[in-house]
Amino acid sequence: HFGDLIGTRIRITGPSLMFTPAAAQAIGLALHEQATNAAKYGALSNDEGSVEISWRLDKAKLVFDWAERGGPTVMQPSSQGFGSVVSKTLAKTSVDGEVDLEYGPEG
């Protein structure tokens, strides 16, 4: 859905990696949730915002970053929504991972 924004408003960087099917599914669902939220409420909900997606390996652990800039002011939600619960649960059960969400005012 956002293919035309890659390279302009969406920047993606990271090494090529291979995943197990369970890991690919968990990461894909988390990315889908982030993209949906960016389009509805975040940097992709206006004509000026951008998203930077990057990943790297750090001592055999995958570190994945999603940063938004130029969108509406960000505020910490008062409760966990469906997407954050699903992302955290999938990360833990599928790849023994953890999700750390930060809600800086600038993205």
PDB file of N, CA and C in Angstrom, residues 52-98:
ATOM      1  N   GLU A  52      11.188   6.198   9.273  1.00  0.00           N
ATOM      2  CA  GLU A  52      12.496   5.576   9.056  1.00  0.00           C
ATOM      3  C   GLU A  52      12.483   4.222   9.750  1.00  0.00           C
ATOM      4  N   ILE A  53      12.710   3.180   8.953  1.00  0.00           N
ATOM      5  CA  ILE A  53      12.717   1.809   9.450  1.00  0.00           C
ATOM      6  C   ILE A  53      14.128   1.269   9.269  1.00  0.00           C
ATOM      7  N   SER A  54      14.696   0.747  10.355  1.00  0.00           N
ATOM      8  CA  SER A  54      16.047   0.186  10.255  1.00  0.00           C
ATOM      9  C   SER A  54      16.168  -1.015  11.181  1.00  0.00           C
ATOM     10  N   TRP A  55      17.121  -1.863  10.870  1.00  0.00           N
ATOM     11  CA  TRP A  55      17.406  -3.016  11.716  1.00  0.00           C
ATOM     12  C   TRP A  55      18.885  -3.335  11.623  1.00  0.00           C
ATOM     13  N   ARG A  56      19.345  -4.027  12.649  1.00  0.00           N
ATOM     14  CA  ARG A  56      20.748  -4.435  12.710  1.00  0.00           C
ATOM     15  C   ARG A  56      20.849  -5.644  13.636  1.00  0.00           C
ATOM     16  N   LEU A  57      21.923  -6.374  13.486  1.00  0.00           N
ATOM     17  CA  LEU A  57      22.202  -7.469  14.405  1.00  0.00           C
ATOM     18  C   LEU A  57      23.155  -6.962  15.468  1.00  0.00           C
ATOM     19  N   ASP A  58      22.842  -7.265  16.707  1.00  0.00           N
ATOM     20  CA  ASP A  58      23.680  -6.885  17.840  1.00  0.00           C
ATOM     21  C   ASP A  58      23.888  -8.138  18.688  1.00  0.00           C
ATOM     22  N   LYS A  59      25.042  -8.767  18.531  1.00  0.00           N
ATOM     23  CA  LYS A  59      25.350 -10.001  19.263  1.00  0.00           C
ATOM     24  C   LYS A  59      24.257 -11.047  19.070  1.00  0.00           C
ATOM     25  N   ALA A  60      23.947 -11.357  17.835  1.00  0.00           N
ATOM     26  CA  ALA A  60      22.967 -12.378  17.444  1.00  0.00           C
ATOM     27  C   ALA A  60      21.530 -12.000  17.804  1.00  0.00           C
ATOM     28  N   LYS A  61      21.293 -10.757  18.192  1.00  0.00           N
ATOM     29  CA  LYS A  61      19.932 -10.290  18.433  1.00  0.00           C
ATOM     30  C   LYS A  61      19.570  -9.275  17.358  1.00  0.00           C
ATOM     31  N   LEU A  62      18.332  -9.358  16.903  1.00  0.00           N
ATOM     32  CA  LEU A  62      17.837  -8.401  15.926  1.00  0.00           C
ATOM     33  C   LEU A  62      17.312  -7.181  16.663  1.00  0.00           C
ATOM     34  N   VAL A  63      17.834  -6.023  16.308  1.00  0.00           N
ATOM     35  CA  VAL A  63      17.359  -4.752  16.871  1.00  0.00           C
ATOM     36  C   VAL A  63      16.666  -4.029  15.733  1.00  0.00           C
ATOM     37  N   PHE A  64      15.401  -3.737  15.932  1.00  0.00           N
ATOM     38  CA  PHE A  64      14.561  -3.156  14.892  1.00  0.00           C
ATOM     39  C   PHE A  64      14.066  -1.803  15.380  1.00  0.00           C
ATOM     40  N   ASP A  65      14.228  -0.765  14.568  1.00  0.00           N
ATOM     41  CA  ASP A  65      13.782   0.581  14.937  1.00  0.00           C
ATOM     42  C   ASP A  65      12.775   1.102  13.919  1.00  0.00           C
ATOM     43  N   TRP A  66      11.741   1.742  14.441  1.00  0.00           N
ATOM     44  CA  TRP A  66      10.719   2.406  13.627  1.00  0.00           C
ATOM     45  C   TRP A  66      10.598   3.812  14.193  1.00  0.00           C
ATOM     46  N   ALA A  67      10.947   4.818  13.431  1.00  0.00           N
ATOM     47  CA  ALA A  67      10.891   6.201  13.914  1.00  0.00           C
ATOM     48  C   ALA A  67      10.058   7.041  12.949  1.00  0.00           C
ATOM     49  N   GLU A  68       9.167   7.843  13.513  1.00  0.00           N
ATOM     50  CA  GLU A  68       8.322   8.725  12.717  1.00  0.00           C
ATOM     51  C   GLU A  68       8.672  10.173  13.014  1.00  0.00           C
ATOM     52  N   ARG A  69       8.663  10.990  11.986  1.00  0.00           N
ATOM     53  CA  ARG A  69       8.941  12.421  12.116  1.00  0.00           C
ATOM     54  C   ARG A  69       7.935  13.191  11.266  1.00  0.00           C
ATOM     55  N   GLY A  70       7.585  14.387  11.711  1.00  0.00           N
ATOM     56  CA  GLY A  70       6.746  15.276  10.916  1.00  0.00           C
ATOM     57  C   GLY A  70       5.264  14.981  10.957  1.00  0.00           C
ATOM     58  N   GLY A  71       4.856  14.105  11.840  1.00  0.00           N
ATOM     59  CA  GLY A  71       3.426  13.811  11.984  1.00  0.00           C
ATOM     60  C   GLY A  71       2.820  14.640  13.095  1.00  0.00           C
ATOM     61  N   PRO A  72       1.593  14.325  13.450  1.00  0.00           N
ATOM     62  CA  PRO A  72       0.953  15.009  14.578  1.00  0.00           C
ATOM     63  C   PRO A  72       1.743  14.781  15.867  1.00  0.00           C
ATOM     64  N   THR A  73       1.556  15.646  16.849  1.00  0.00           N
ATOM     65  CA  THR A  73       2.223  15.494  18.133  1.00  0.00           C
ATOM     66  C   THR A  73       1.871  14.141  18.733  1.00  0.00           C
ATOM     67  N   VAL A  74       2.885  13.459  19.229  1.00  0.00           N
ATOM     68  CA  VAL A  74       2.714  12.113  19.783  1.00  0.00           C
ATOM     69  C   VAL A  74       2.467  12.205  21.278  1.00  0.00           C
ATOM     70  N   MET A  75       1.513  11.409  21.746  1.00  0.00           N
ATOM     71  CA  MET A  75       1.260  11.336  23.179  1.00  0.00           C
ATOM     72  C   MET A  75       1.179   9.868  23.593  1.00  0.00           C
ATOM     73  N   GLN A  76       1.670   9.583  24.796  1.00  0.00           N
ATOM     74  CA  GLN A  76       1.584   8.232  25.348  1.00  0.00           C
ATOM     75  C   GLN A  76       0.111   7.856  25.503  1.00  0.00           C
ATOM     76  N   PRO A  77      -0.306   6.704  24.962  1.00  0.00           N
ATOM     77  CA  PRO A  77      -1.701   6.312  25.142  1.00  0.00           C
ATOM     78  C   PRO A  77      -2.005   6.016  26.609  1.00  0.00           C
ATOM     79  N   SER A  78      -3.247   6.223  27.008  1.00  0.00           N
ATOM     80  CA  SER A  78      -3.627   5.974  28.402  1.00  0.00           C
ATOM     81  C   SER A  78      -3.755   4.484  28.691  1.00  0.00           C
ATOM     82  N   SER A  79      -3.932   3.679  27.657  1.00  0.00           N
ATOM     83  CA  SER A  79      -3.988   2.229  27.836  1.00  0.00           C
ATOM     84  C   SER A  79      -3.373   1.560  26.615  1.00  0.00           C
ATOM     85  N   GLN A  80      -3.019   0.294  26.776  1.00  0.00           N
ATOM     86  CA  GLN A  80      -2.440  -0.440  25.655  1.00  0.00           C
ATOM     87  C   GLN A  80      -3.542  -0.829  24.686  1.00  0.00           C
ATOM     88  N   GLY A  81      -3.316  -0.536  23.408  1.00  0.00           N
ATOM     89  CA  GLY A  81      -4.265  -0.915  22.381  1.00  0.00           C
ATOM     90  C   GLY A  81      -4.015  -2.320  21.879  1.00  0.00           C
ATOM     91  N   PHE A  82      -4.895  -2.768  21.018  1.00  0.00           N
ATOM     92  CA  PHE A  82      -4.818  -4.101  20.446  1.00  0.00           C
ATOM     93  C   PHE A  82      -3.465  -4.343  19.781  1.00  0.00           C
ATOM     94  N   GLY A  83      -3.023  -3.376  18.988  1.00  0.00           N
ATOM     95  CA  GLY A  83      -1.780  -3.552  18.235  1.00  0.00           C
ATOM     96  C   GLY A  83      -0.568  -3.720  19.115  1.00  0.00           C
ATOM     97  N   SER A  84      -0.435  -2.916  20.164  1.00  0.00           N
ATOM     98  CA  SER A  84       0.744  -3.044  21.024  1.00  0.00           C
ATOM     99  C   SER A  84       0.704  -4.348  21.807  1.00  0.00           C
ATOM    100  N   VAL A  85      -0.480  -4.772  22.234  1.00  0.00           N
ATOM    101  CA  VAL A  85      -0.600  -6.054  22.943  1.00  0.00           C
ATOM    102  C   VAL A  85      -0.224  -7.206  22.014  1.00  0.00           C
ATOM    103  N   VAL A  86      -0.755  -7.188  20.786  1.00  0.00           N
ATOM    104  CA  VAL A  86      -0.453  -8.246  19.824  1.00  0.00           C
ATOM    105  C   VAL A  86       1.037  -8.261  19.495  1.00  0.00           C
ATOM    106  N   SER A  87       1.623  -7.084  19.230  1.00  0.00           N
ATOM    107  CA  SER A  87       3.048  -7.022  18.890  1.00  0.00           C
ATOM    108  C   SER A  87       3.914  -7.572  20.015  1.00  0.00           C
ATOM    109  N   LYS A  88       3.624  -7.167  21.240  1.00  0.00           N
ATOM    110  CA  LYS A  88       4.416  -7.636  22.380  1.00  0.00           C
ATOM    111  C   LYS A  88       4.244  -9.135  22.599  1.00  0.00           C
ATOM    112  N   THR A  89       3.020  -9.614  22.484  1.00  0.00           N
ATOM    113  CA  THR A  89       2.754 -11.037  22.694  1.00  0.00           C
ATOM    114  C   THR A  89       3.412 -11.874  21.607  1.00  0.00           C
ATOM    115  N   LEU A  90       3.272 -11.457  20.335  1.00  0.00           N
ATOM    116  CA  LEU A  90       3.893 -12.200  19.246  1.00  0.00           C
ATOM    117  C   LEU A  90       5.406 -12.209  19.350  1.00  0.00           C
ATOM    118  N   ALA A  91       5.986 -11.074  19.717  1.00  0.00           N
ATOM    119  CA  ALA A  91       7.442 -11.014  19.852  1.00  0.00           C
ATOM    120  C   ALA A  91       7.924 -12.010  20.901  1.00  0.00           C
ATOM    121  N   LYS A  92       7.228 -12.068  22.009  1.00  0.00           N
ATOM    122  CA  LYS A  92       7.620 -12.961  23.090  1.00  0.00           C
ATOM    123  C   LYS A  92       7.423 -14.423  22.718  1.00  0.00           C
ATOM    124  N   THR A  93       6.239 -14.763  22.214  1.00  0.00           N
ATOM    125  CA  THR A  93       5.929 -16.171  21.955  1.00  0.00           C
ATOM    126  C   THR A  93       6.560 -16.713  20.676  1.00  0.00           C
ATOM    127  N   SER A  94       6.758 -15.870  19.673  1.00  0.00           N
ATOM    128  CA  SER A  94       7.269 -16.351  18.385  1.00  0.00           C
ATOM    129  C   SER A  94       8.783 -16.360  18.291  1.00  0.00           C
ATOM    130  N   VAL A  95       9.416 -15.339  18.845  1.00  0.00           N
ATOM    131  CA  VAL A  95      10.874 -15.216  18.653  1.00  0.00           C
ATOM    132  C   VAL A  95      11.617 -14.939  19.958  1.00  0.00           C
ATOM    133  N   ASP A  96      10.951 -15.142  21.100  1.00  0.00           N
ATOM    134  CA  ASP A  96      11.544 -14.856  22.408  1.00  0.00           C
ATOM    135  C   ASP A  96      12.101 -13.434  22.441  1.00  0.00           C
ATOM    136  N   GLY A  97      11.327 -12.508  21.899  1.00  0.00           N
ATOM    137  CA  GLY A  97      11.756 -11.119  21.812  1.00  0.00           C
ATOM    138  C   GLY A  97      10.977 -10.230  22.751  1.00  0.00           C
ATOM    139  N   GLU A  98      11.308  -8.956  22.694  1.00  0.00           N
ATOM    140  CA  GLU A  98      10.574  -7.973  23.482  1.00  0.00           C
ATOM    141  C   GLU A  98      10.402  -6.701  22.669  1.00  0.00           C
TER     142      GLU A  98
END
